[in-house]
Coordinates of C-alpha atoms in Angstrom, one line a residue:
M21 CA 107.7 2.6 -225.4
A22 CA 107.8 5.4 -227.7
R23 CA 108.7 3.3 -230.5
T24 CA 105.4 0.6 -229.5
K25 CA 103.2 3.6 -229.9
F26 CA 104.1 4.9 -233.3
D27 CA 104.4 1.8 -234.7
Q28 CA 100.7 0.9 -234.2
L29 CA 99.7 3.8 -235.7
P30 CA 98.9 4.1 -240.2
N31 CA 101.0 4.7 -242.6
E32 CA 98.4 8.1 -243.5
L33 CA 98.7 9.4 -240.3
V34 CA 102.4 9.4 -239.7
L35 CA 103.0 10.6 -243.3
N36 CA 100.4 13.5 -242.5
I37 CA 101.8 14.5 -239.0
L38 CA 105.3 15.9 -241.4
G39 CA 102.8 18.7 -242.3
Y40 CA 102.4 19.8 -238.8
L41 CA 106.4 19.8 -238.1
T42 CA 108.9 21.9 -238.1
S43 CA 112.1 20.8 -239.3
L44 CA 113.7 19.8 -236.0
D45 CA 110.6 18.9 -234.5
A46 CA 110.3 16.3 -237.1
W47 CA 113.7 15.2 -236.6
F48 CA 113.2 14.6 -233.0
A49 CA 109.5 13.2 -233.5
F50 CA 111.5 10.5 -235.9
H51 CA 115.2 9.8 -234.3
N52 CA 115.5 6.0 -233.6
L53 CA 112.1 5.8 -235.5
N54 CA 113.2 5.9 -239.2
T55 CA 113.0 2.3 -240.4
R56 CA 109.1 3.2 -239.3
L57 CA 109.1 6.0 -241.8
N58 CA 110.9 4.7 -244.6
N59 CA 108.7 1.7 -245.1
S60 CA 106.2 4.3 -244.8
L61 CA 107.2 6.4 -247.8
Q62 CA 108.3 3.6 -249.7
N63 CA 105.0 1.4 -249.1
S64 CA 102.5 4.6 -249.4
S65 CA 100.5 6.4 -252.1
M66 CA 101.9 9.8 -250.7
K67 CA 99.9 13.2 -251.0
I68 CA 101.9 16.0 -250.1
D69 CA 101.1 19.4 -249.9
L70 CA 103.4 22.4 -250.3
S71 CA 100.5 24.9 -250.7
L72 CA 100.7 27.3 -248.1
C73 CA 104.7 25.8 -246.0
R74 CA 107.4 27.3 -244.6
R75 CA 110.6 27.0 -246.4
F76 CA 112.2 24.3 -244.3
Q77 CA 109.4 22.5 -244.8
C78 CA 109.6 22.4 -248.8
D79 CA 114.1 21.6 -247.7
F80 CA 112.1 18.8 -245.3
T81 CA 110.0 17.6 -248.2
Y82 CA 113.1 17.9 -250.9
R83 CA 115.9 16.0 -248.5
Y84 CA 114.0 13.7 -246.5
I85 CA 110.8 12.5 -248.2
L86 CA 111.2 12.8 -252.4
P87 CA 114.0 10.5 -252.5
R88 CA 112.4 7.3 -250.3
I89 CA 109.0 7.9 -252.4
Q90 CA 108.7 4.5 -254.5
N91 CA 104.9 4.6 -255.3
P92 CA 102.8 7.1 -257.6
F93 CA 102.4 10.2 -255.4
A94 CA 100.3 13.6 -255.9
I95 CA 101.8 16.7 -254.8
R96 CA 100.2 20.2 -254.4
F97 CA 102.9 23.4 -255.3
C98 CA 102.7 27.4 -254.4
P99 CA 105.7 28.6 -255.8
R100 CA 103.8 32.3 -254.9
I101 CA 106.4 34.9 -255.6
M102 CA 109.1 32.9 -255.5
D103 CA 110.0 31.9 -259.4
E104 CA 113.2 30.2 -257.9
S105 CA 111.0 28.0 -255.8
T106 CA 109.5 26.6 -258.9
Y107 CA 112.4 26.6 -260.8
Q108 CA 113.9 25.0 -257.6
F109 CA 110.4 22.7 -257.1
F110 CA 111.4 20.9 -260.6
I111 CA 114.9 20.7 -259.9
E112 CA 114.2 18.8 -257.2
L113 CA 111.6 15.8 -258.2
K114 CA 114.7 15.7 -261.5
S115 CA 117.0 15.0 -259.4
N116 CA 115.5 12.8 -256.8
N117 CA 114.1 10.4 -259.8
V118 CA 110.6 10.9 -259.1
E119 CA 109.2 13.0 -261.7
Y120 CA 107.8 10.0 -264.0
K121 CA 106.3 8.7 -260.2
L122 CA 104.4 11.5 -259.8
Q123 CA 100.3 11.2 -260.9
V124 CA 99.0 14.0 -259.9
L125 CA 100.1 17.7 -259.9
T126 CA 98.0 21.1 -258.3
L127 CA 99.7 24.5 -258.8
T128 CA 98.0 27.5 -257.4
H129 CA 98.7 31.4 -257.0
I130 CA 100.5 30.7 -260.8
T131 CA 102.6 34.3 -262.3
E132 CA 103.2 34.4 -265.2
Q133 CA 107.0 34.3 -264.8
S134 CA 106.3 31.2 -262.6
M135 CA 103.9 29.7 -265.8
N136 CA 107.1 30.2 -267.9
I137 CA 109.5 28.0 -265.9
I138 CA 106.0 25.6 -265.4
A139 CA 105.6 24.7 -269.4
Q140 CA 110.0 24.0 -269.7
H141 CA 109.2 21.2 -267.0
L142 CA 105.8 19.7 -268.2
N143 CA 106.7 17.5 -270.8
R144 CA 109.0 15.8 -268.6
L145 CA 106.1 14.1 -266.3
V146 CA 105.9 11.7 -268.4
N147 CA 103.1 9.7 -266.2
L148 CA 101.5 12.7 -264.6
R149 CA 97.6 11.8 -265.0
S150 CA 95.5 15.1 -263.7
L151 CA 97.1 18.7 -263.8
T152 CA 95.6 21.4 -261.6
I153 CA 96.8 25.0 -262.5
M154 CA 95.2 28.2 -261.1
H155 CA 96.3 31.7 -261.9
D156 CA 96.8 34.1 -259.6
H157 CA 95.4 37.1 -261.5
E158 CA 93.9 37.5 -264.7
E159 CA 95.2 37.9 -268.2
F160 CA 94.0 39.3 -271.3
Y161 CA 92.7 35.9 -273.4
G162 CA 93.8 33.5 -270.6
K163 CA 97.6 34.1 -271.7
F164 CA 99.1 31.3 -269.7
I165 CA 96.8 28.9 -270.8
N166 CA 98.0 30.1 -274.3
T167 CA 101.3 29.3 -272.8
F168 CA 99.8 25.6 -271.4
M169 CA 98.9 25.1 -274.9
N170 CA 102.4 24.4 -276.1
T171 CA 103.4 21.8 -273.5
N172 CA 102.8 17.7 -274.9
M173 CA 101.1 15.8 -271.6
P174 CA 100.2 12.3 -273.5
R175 CA 98.9 10.9 -270.5
L176 CA 97.1 13.2 -268.9
V177 CA 93.2 12.1 -267.5
Y178 CA 92.1 14.8 -265.7
L179 CA 92.8 18.5 -265.9
T180 CA 91.6 22.0 -264.6
L181 CA 92.9 25.3 -265.6
G182 CA 91.4 28.6 -264.0
Y183 CA 92.1 32.0 -261.9
T184 CA 92.7 32.1 -258.0
E185 CA 90.3 34.6 -257.9
R186 CA 86.5 35.0 -259.1
S187 CA 87.2 35.9 -263.1
S188 CA 85.4 38.5 -264.8
S189 CA 85.1 39.5 -268.7
L190 CA 88.5 37.6 -269.7
Y191 CA 87.9 34.6 -272.6
V192 CA 90.3 32.1 -273.7
Y193 CA 91.8 33.3 -277.6
E194 CA 90.5 29.9 -279.3
G195 CA 92.5 30.5 -281.9
N196 CA 95.1 28.1 -280.4
L197 CA 92.3 25.4 -279.2
D198 CA 93.2 23.2 -282.4
R199 CA 96.7 22.1 -280.7
L200 CA 95.1 20.3 -277.8
R201 CA 94.1 17.6 -280.3
S202 CA 97.9 16.5 -279.9
T203 CA 98.9 17.9 -276.6
I204 CA 96.3 16.2 -274.5
P205 CA 94.9 13.7 -276.8
N206 CA 93.8 11.0 -273.7
I207 CA 92.2 13.5 -272.2
Q208 CA 88.6 13.3 -270.4
N209 CA 88.0 15.0 -267.6
F210 CA 88.5 18.7 -268.5
I211 CA 87.1 21.9 -266.2
L212 CA 88.2 25.2 -267.5
K213 CA 87.1 27.4 -265.2
V214 CA 87.8 30.6 -266.9
P215 CA 85.1 32.4 -269.2
I216 CA 84.6 31.7 -273.1
S217 CA 82.4 32.1 -275.5
F218 CA 79.7 29.4 -276.7
N219 CA 81.2 29.2 -279.6
T220 CA 84.6 28.3 -278.2
F221 CA 83.1 25.9 -275.9
H222 CA 81.4 24.4 -279.0
R223 CA 84.4 24.1 -280.8
L224 CA 86.6 22.9 -278.1
L225 CA 83.7 19.9 -277.9
N226 CA 85.3 18.9 -281.3
V227 CA 88.8 19.1 -281.0
L228 CA 88.5 16.7 -277.4
P229 CA 85.5 14.4 -278.6
Q230 CA 87.1 11.8 -276.5
L231 CA 86.3 14.1 -273.3
V232 CA 83.9 11.9 -270.7
S233 CA 83.2 15.4 -268.0
I234 CA 83.5 18.8 -268.9
E235 CA 82.7 22.1 -266.9
V236 CA 82.9 25.8 -268.2
H237 CA 82.0 29.0 -267.6
L238 CA 79.9 30.6 -270.7
T239 CA 80.2 34.3 -271.0
E240 CA 77.5 36.8 -273.0
R241 CA 79.3 36.9 -276.3
S242 CA 78.1 37.4 -280.2
I243 CA 77.7 34.0 -280.7
N244 CA 77.5 32.6 -284.4
E245 CA 74.9 30.8 -285.4
I246 CA 75.8 27.2 -285.1
K247 CA 74.9 25.2 -288.4
K248 CA 72.8 21.9 -287.2
N249 CA 75.0 19.7 -289.2
S250 CA 77.5 20.5 -286.8
Y251 CA 76.4 18.7 -284.7
N252 CA 76.8 14.8 -286.0
R253 CA 76.5 11.7 -284.4
D254 CA 80.4 11.9 -283.5
F255 CA 80.0 15.1 -281.8
A256 CA 81.0 14.9 -278.2
R257 CA 80.3 10.7 -279.0
N258 CA 81.6 10.2 -275.0
L259 CA 80.3 13.4 -273.2
Q260 CA 78.3 12.1 -270.0
K261 CA 79.1 14.8 -268.1
L262 CA 78.5 18.0 -268.6
V263 CA 78.4 21.0 -265.8
M264 CA 77.5 24.5 -266.8
T265 CA 77.7 28.3 -265.7
I266 CA 76.4 31.1 -267.7
N267 CA 77.5 34.4 -267.0
G268 CA 75.3 37.0 -269.2
I269 CA 72.0 36.1 -271.2
I270 CA 72.8 33.1 -273.5
R271 CA 69.2 32.3 -275.6
F272 CA 67.5 29.3 -274.3
K273 CA 67.3 27.7 -277.7
I274 CA 71.1 27.5 -278.4
I275 CA 71.4 25.6 -275.2
E276 CA 68.2 23.4 -275.9
Q277 CA 70.2 22.7 -279.4
L278 CA 73.1 21.2 -278.1
L279 CA 71.6 19.1 -275.4
R280 CA 69.8 17.7 -277.9
A281 CA 73.1 16.5 -279.5
L282 CA 74.2 14.5 -276.0
P283 CA 72.1 11.2 -275.8
H284 CA 74.7 9.9 -273.8
L285 CA 74.3 12.6 -271.2
H286 CA 74.0 11.3 -267.7
T287 CA 74.2 14.4 -265.2
F288 CA 73.5 17.4 -266.3
W289 CA 74.0 20.9 -264.2
L290 CA 73.7 24.5 -265.1
S291 CA 74.1 27.8 -262.9
T292 CA 72.8 31.2 -264.2
F293 CA 72.0 34.4 -263.3
I294 CA 69.4 36.4 -265.6
C295 CA 68.9 40.4 -264.7
D296 CA 66.2 40.7 -267.6
N297 CA 62.9 38.3 -267.7
S298 CA 62.2 39.2 -271.1
Y299 CA 65.3 37.2 -272.0
G300 CA 65.9 33.0 -270.7
T301 CA 62.2 32.5 -269.1
E302 CA 62.5 28.8 -270.8
Y303 CA 65.8 27.9 -268.3
Q304 CA 63.0 28.1 -264.9
D305 CA 60.5 26.7 -267.1
G306 CA 59.7 22.8 -265.9
K307 CA 57.0 22.0 -268.6
V308 CA 60.4 23.1 -271.0
W309 CA 62.5 21.0 -269.1
E310 CA 60.3 17.7 -269.0
G311 CA 59.7 17.7 -272.8
L312 CA 63.6 18.3 -273.1
I313 CA 64.7 15.5 -271.0
R314 CA 62.0 13.0 -272.4
K315 CA 62.7 13.7 -275.7
Y316 CA 66.4 14.1 -275.8
L317 CA 68.0 12.8 -272.6
R318 CA 66.5 9.7 -271.8
N319 CA 69.7 8.9 -269.7
L320 CA 70.3 11.4 -267.5
I321 CA 70.2 10.6 -263.8
D322 CA 71.6 13.5 -262.3
F323 CA 69.8 17.1 -263.2
R324 CA 70.6 19.9 -261.0
L325 CA 69.6 23.7 -261.5
N326 CA 70.4 27.3 -259.6
V327 CA 68.5 29.6 -261.6
G328 CA 67.9 33.4 -260.5
L329 CA 65.7 35.0 -263.2
E330 CA 64.0 39.2 -262.9
S331 CA 60.5 38.3 -261.2
T332 CA 57.4 40.5 -262.8
Q333 CA 54.5 41.3 -261.4
S334 CA 52.1 38.6 -263.0
I335 CA 54.7 35.8 -262.0
S336 CA 55.2 34.1 -258.3
P337 CA 57.8 31.2 -257.0
A338 CA 54.1 29.0 -257.1
D339 CA 53.6 30.0 -261.1
I340 CA 57.4 28.7 -261.4
M341 CA 56.9 25.3 -259.3
Q342 CA 53.5 24.7 -260.7
P343 CA 55.0 22.3 -263.6
F344 CA 57.4 20.8 -261.6
R345 CA 55.0 19.7 -259.7
S346 CA 53.9 17.0 -262.4
S347 CA 54.0 12.8 -261.8
F348 CA 57.8 13.4 -264.3
W349 CA 59.5 15.2 -261.6
I350 CA 57.7 13.8 -258.1
K351 CA 57.5 10.1 -258.9
E352 CA 59.2 9.1 -262.2
K353 CA 62.8 11.5 -261.6
Q354 CA 62.3 12.2 -257.9
W355 CA 64.0 15.1 -258.4
C356 CA 62.9 18.3 -255.9
F357 CA 63.3 22.2 -256.7
V358 CA 62.7 24.9 -254.6
A359 CA 61.3 28.5 -255.9
D360 CA 61.3 31.9 -253.8
R361 CA 61.3 35.7 -254.3
P362 CA 64.3 36.7 -252.0
E363 CA 63.8 40.3 -252.8
N364 CA 67.4 41.0 -253.8
D365 CA 68.3 44.2 -255.6
V366 CA 67.6 43.2 -258.9
D367 CA 64.4 41.2 -257.3
T368 CA 64.9 37.7 -258.9
I369 CA 62.9 34.7 -258.4
E370 CA 64.9 32.0 -257.5
L371 CA 64.6 28.2 -258.7
Y372 CA 67.2 25.2 -257.2
S373 CA 67.2 21.8 -257.1
L374 CA 68.0 19.8 -253.8
P375 CA 71.0 19.4 -254.0
P376 CA 71.3 22.1 -255.9
P377 CA 75.5 22.0 -258.5
V378 CA 78.4 21.7 -256.6
N379 CA 79.7 24.8 -255.5
S380 CA 76.8 26.8 -256.5
K381 CA 75.9 29.4 -253.5
I382 CA 71.9 29.3 -252.9
I383 CA 70.2 33.0 -252.5
F384 CA 68.7 32.8 -249.4
R385 CA 66.4 35.8 -247.4
P386 CA 64.9 34.0 -243.6
N387 CA 61.2 34.8 -243.5
V388 CA 59.9 34.7 -246.7
Q389 CA 57.9 32.5 -248.8
W390 CA 59.1 29.7 -250.5
V391 CA 57.4 26.6 -252.1
S392 CA 58.8 23.3 -253.5
N393 CA 57.4 20.2 -255.3
S394 CA 59.1 18.0 -252.5
S395 CA 57.0 17.5 -248.8
N396 CA 60.4 17.0 -247.0
P397 CA 63.4 19.4 -249.2
N398 CA 66.3 18.4 -248.8
F399 CA 67.8 21.7 -247.8
Q400 CA 71.1 20.1 -245.8
S401 CA 72.4 19.2 -249.0
A402 CA 73.0 22.8 -250.1
R403 CA 76.7 23.8 -248.9
M404 CA 77.3 27.6 -250.2
L405 CA 75.0 30.0 -248.9
G406 CA 74.4 34.0 -250.4
L407 CA 72.7 34.6 -247.2
L408 CA 70.2 38.5 -247.6
P409 CA 69.3 40.6 -244.3
T410 CA 65.7 39.6 -242.6
L411 CA 63.7 42.6 -244.5
D412 CA 61.6 43.0 -241.5
R413 CA 62.9 42.0 -237.7
S414 CA 59.2 42.4 -235.9
A415 CA 58.3 40.4 -239.3
S416 CA 61.5 37.6 -238.7
R417 CA 59.9 34.4 -238.1
T418 CA 61.0 30.5 -239.3
A419 CA 60.2 29.0 -241.7
R420 CA 59.5 25.4 -241.6
N421 CA 61.8 23.1 -242.4
R422 CA 64.0 25.5 -243.9
R423 CA 67.3 25.0 -242.4
Y424 CA 71.0 24.6 -243.7
T425 CA 72.5 22.6 -241.6
N426 CA 75.3 21.9 -243.8
V427 CA 76.8 25.1 -245.1
T428 CA 80.3 25.3 -244.7
T429 CA 80.7 28.8 -247.5
L430 CA 78.7 31.6 -246.4
H431 CA 78.2 34.4 -248.0
T432 CA 76.1 38.0 -246.4
A433 CA 75.2 40.5 -248.4
S434 CA 75.4 44.6 -248.0
V435 CA 72.7 46.5 -246.7
N436 CA 70.9 49.0 -248.9
N437 CA 67.5 49.7 -246.8
S438 CA 66.9 50.4 -243.4
N439 CA 64.3 48.3 -243.7
H440 CA 66.8 45.4 -244.2
D441 CA 68.4 44.2 -241.3
Y442 CA 70.5 41.1 -240.1
D443 CA 69.4 39.6 -237.3
V444 CA 72.1 37.4 -236.1
S445 CA 69.9 35.5 -233.5
I446 CA 67.4 34.6 -236.3
V447 CA 69.9 32.8 -238.6
F448 CA 71.0 30.5 -236.6
D449 CA 67.3 29.0 -236.8
Y450 CA 68.2 28.5 -240.6
V451 CA 71.8 27.9 -241.0
D452 CA 74.0 26.3 -238.2
L453 CA 77.1 28.2 -238.1
T454 CA 79.7 25.9 -236.7
K455 CA 79.7 24.0 -239.2
V456 CA 81.1 26.7 -241.5
R457 CA 84.5 26.8 -242.7
N458 CA 84.6 30.1 -244.9
C459 CA 82.8 33.1 -244.5
I460 CA 82.9 36.2 -246.4
I461 CA 81.1 38.8 -244.8
S462 CA 80.0 42.1 -246.1
V463 CA 78.2 43.9 -243.3
S464 CA 79.8 44.9 -239.9
E465 CA 76.3 43.5 -238.2
F466 CA 77.5 40.0 -238.5
I467 CA 80.5 40.1 -237.6
E468 CA 79.9 39.3 -234.0
S469 CA 78.5 35.7 -235.1
L470 CA 81.9 35.1 -235.9
S471 CA 82.8 33.6 -231.9
V472 CA 79.6 30.8 -233.2
M473 CA 81.6 29.5 -235.6
I474 CA 84.3 27.2 -233.9
N475 CA 85.3 25.3 -237.0
L476 CA 85.7 28.5 -239.3
T477 CA 89.1 28.5 -241.2
S478 CA 89.3 31.2 -243.6
L479 CA 87.4 34.9 -244.0
T480 CA 87.1 38.0 -245.7
I481 CA 85.9 41.1 -244.7
R482 CA 84.3 43.4 -247.6
C483 CA 82.6 46.0 -245.8
Y484 CA 82.3 49.1 -247.1
D485 CA 85.0 50.9 -244.9
G486 CA 86.3 47.4 -243.2
N487 CA 87.2 49.2 -239.8
I488 CA 88.9 47.8 -236.9
E489 CA 85.9 48.9 -234.0
Y490 CA 83.9 45.8 -235.8
F491 CA 86.4 43.1 -234.4
K492 CA 85.9 44.5 -231.6
K493 CA 82.5 42.7 -231.4
I494 CA 84.4 39.7 -231.4
S495 CA 83.7 37.8 -227.5
S496 CA 86.7 35.7 -228.0
P497 CA 90.0 34.4 -229.8
I498 CA 89.1 32.4 -232.9
Y499 CA 91.6 29.8 -232.9
T500 CA 90.6 27.8 -235.9
L501 CA 91.1 30.5 -238.6
K502 CA 94.0 30.1 -241.0
K503 CA 93.3 33.2 -243.4
L504 CA 92.2 36.2 -243.4
F505 CA 91.3 38.8 -246.1
L506 CA 91.5 42.4 -245.0
S507 CA 92.1 44.0 -248.5
K508 CA 89.0 43.4 -249.7
S509 CA 87.1 46.5 -248.3
M510 CA 85.5 49.0 -250.8
H511 CA 87.1 51.8 -248.5
C512 CA 90.7 51.5 -248.3
Y513 CA 91.3 51.2 -244.6
Y514 CA 95.0 50.9 -242.8
Y515 CA 95.8 49.3 -240.1
N516 CA 98.3 51.4 -237.3
R517 CA 99.8 49.4 -234.4
N518 CA 97.5 49.2 -232.4
D519 CA 95.1 47.5 -235.0
M520 CA 97.7 45.0 -235.1
K521 CA 97.8 44.1 -231.4
I522 CA 93.7 43.5 -232.1
I523 CA 94.2 41.1 -234.9
T524 CA 97.0 38.6 -233.2
H525 CA 94.9 38.7 -229.9
L526 CA 91.7 37.7 -232.4
F527 CA 93.6 35.4 -234.8
P528 CA 96.6 34.1 -232.9
N529 CA 97.0 31.0 -235.8
L530 CA 97.0 32.8 -238.7
E531 CA 98.9 31.1 -241.4
Y532 CA 97.9 33.6 -244.3
I533 CA 97.1 36.8 -244.3
E534 CA 96.4 40.5 -246.8
L535 CA 95.9 43.7 -245.4
R536 CA 96.6 47.5 -245.7
I537 CA 98.8 49.0 -243.1
S538 CA 99.3 52.6 -242.3
E539 CA 102.9 51.8 -240.7
F540 CA 106.5 50.1 -240.4
E541 CA 105.7 50.1 -236.9
S542 CA 102.7 47.4 -237.4
L543 CA 105.5 45.0 -239.3
P544 CA 107.3 43.4 -236.1
I545 CA 104.0 44.0 -234.1
L546 CA 102.7 41.7 -237.4
M547 CA 105.2 39.2 -237.1
N548 CA 105.9 38.5 -234.1
G549 CA 102.6 38.2 -232.7
L550 CA 101.3 35.4 -235.2
P551 CA 104.1 32.6 -234.8
H552 CA 102.2 30.4 -237.2
L553 CA 102.6 32.7 -239.7
V554 CA 103.4 31.5 -242.8
Y555 CA 102.9 33.8 -245.5
A556 CA 101.5 37.7 -245.8
I557 CA 101.3 40.0 -248.2
I558 CA 101.2 43.6 -247.1
Y559 CA 99.4 46.3 -249.2
N560 CA 100.7 50.2 -249.2
E561 CA 99.9 53.3 -250.3
P562 CA 103.7 54.8 -252.4
E563 CA 103.1 58.2 -250.5
V564 CA 102.7 56.5 -246.5
I565 CA 105.6 53.7 -247.0
D566 CA 108.7 54.8 -249.6
E567 CA 109.6 51.4 -251.6
E568 CA 113.4 52.3 -251.0
H569 CA 113.0 52.6 -247.5
L570 CA 111.1 49.6 -247.0
K571 CA 113.7 48.0 -248.9
Q572 CA 116.4 48.9 -246.4
W573 CA 114.1 48.4 -242.8
L574 CA 113.8 44.4 -244.2
H575 CA 117.5 43.6 -245.2
K576 CA 117.6 45.2 -241.9
K577 CA 115.4 42.8 -240.1
E578 CA 116.0 40.0 -243.1
P579 CA 118.7 38.3 -240.7
I580 CA 116.9 38.5 -237.4
M581 CA 113.5 37.4 -238.7
K582 CA 114.4 34.5 -241.4
F583 CA 112.0 35.0 -244.2
M584 CA 112.0 36.0 -247.9
W585 CA 110.7 38.8 -249.3
S586 CA 109.1 41.3 -252.8
V587 CA 108.3 44.9 -252.9
D588 CA 107.0 46.8 -255.5
D589 CA 104.5 49.9 -255.9
K590 CA 101.4 48.5 -254.5
K591 CA 102.1 45.6 -251.8
L592 CA 105.0 43.4 -250.2
D593 CA 105.0 39.7 -250.0
I594 CA 106.9 38.1 -247.3
W595 CA 107.1 34.0 -247.2
F596 CA 108.0 33.4 -243.6
D597 CA 110.7 30.9 -243.0
G598 CA 111.4 29.4 -240.2

């Protein structure tokens, strides 16, 4: 009977089941059903996720799944601290003779050591078409990118390079860019999530003229004059999609000169924040954009902006919106824009399109005036929201038609003024919190709303002190939460054994956690109270917890609790085995 029901399941569902089972459970689940499982593995194009799994799940994949793969497949892998696991990963691909079948590879939380191992094996993946490498920490000059440039991947079409955490002022050393001509000669889609200068970006387009799509993060650097003759007919001749984020101030005329040389562009997204109104007013000028698009970007069909510019007393959101009310925007292109003045710390006027650029955060404050060139702007198209508190609770009111009902990532800003407050009941009128999956909280008043977020999977607490008392505002356990980051607070709060009991009660299904502890006794409570925990990063001060003492304690507990670990003078990494 069980086999009959099992045979009715789609292949994709059968394979996905493996991600939720231990090796022992999988054995019983597929007992006497191995023929069906083998057929699924041999006839399907698999997507394997080893980014957050226990050791036995890796072993099960290596021993049972990889030997039976017959078709091109994709895999996501996260070596974390275990450099030997990175080496084993590539050895298993080779020993199971599936290197040539791997077409999509995603590597996250890469360290300098693991990157060196990866670079040695990438050349063997001769049929790889898509590669993503996200480094764990910022490096000077983007060292890991230079390491990657020494690999040869002739069939690679999609490439993403970046840092797991948001990078700041780091940039790529452009001296090695010419290597890309030979190492990735067929690359067409490039996402570079590492800040680079405009000159580096310009050179990159010259080195890779075959690019069809590129996403870059430009940083403010001294910009050498780009001569007009460098934008010849062959410059980026195949480029159709450009996604650009600017950190700092790059004069509009430089971007304008670039866009004039890209007549085949059909998609252009731009996000920037300018805290000096003496620069960059053209970025919010609808008349300037209209003239540029009409004359040089005639093939443009997808144009998105998210521009924050320091406001002045003489210009209002209505003034910004007026040029966007022309027939070009409303009738010909039918592109919708919104402008408001959220009165944030820098006091900017925010101009953004609907839909906004993907992964671009909309700055939003309830009960402030806004204007649009559309009678029915599609606020539902926004996915990431930077939520500011209401200015005056007594004046709080819901703005007509301004509901962000599909937000999945929510950032809350800290409160710097007594007149600013989070009225959670008012927030409910603007945002559908039941759809939020990723939440970053910087103010304690908002923590009580977590119980409403029934689909929340990732939570980061950045409150000033990060005190455990805030969690007592949560009315019931959050069973959907998988990742919890408690080490991002401005003030270092160290959790004790009593705090651990609260955390394990409120978030019983955690798979990943980062926090600070004040005593040894907190560790077993954490480990025993979270049965699904896969990975933990524990920060401690050397004067509070002695490193040698900690090593002895871990070595004593390891045979019983089944985990692998690494410790230094700043943190303890634990990867749970079973």
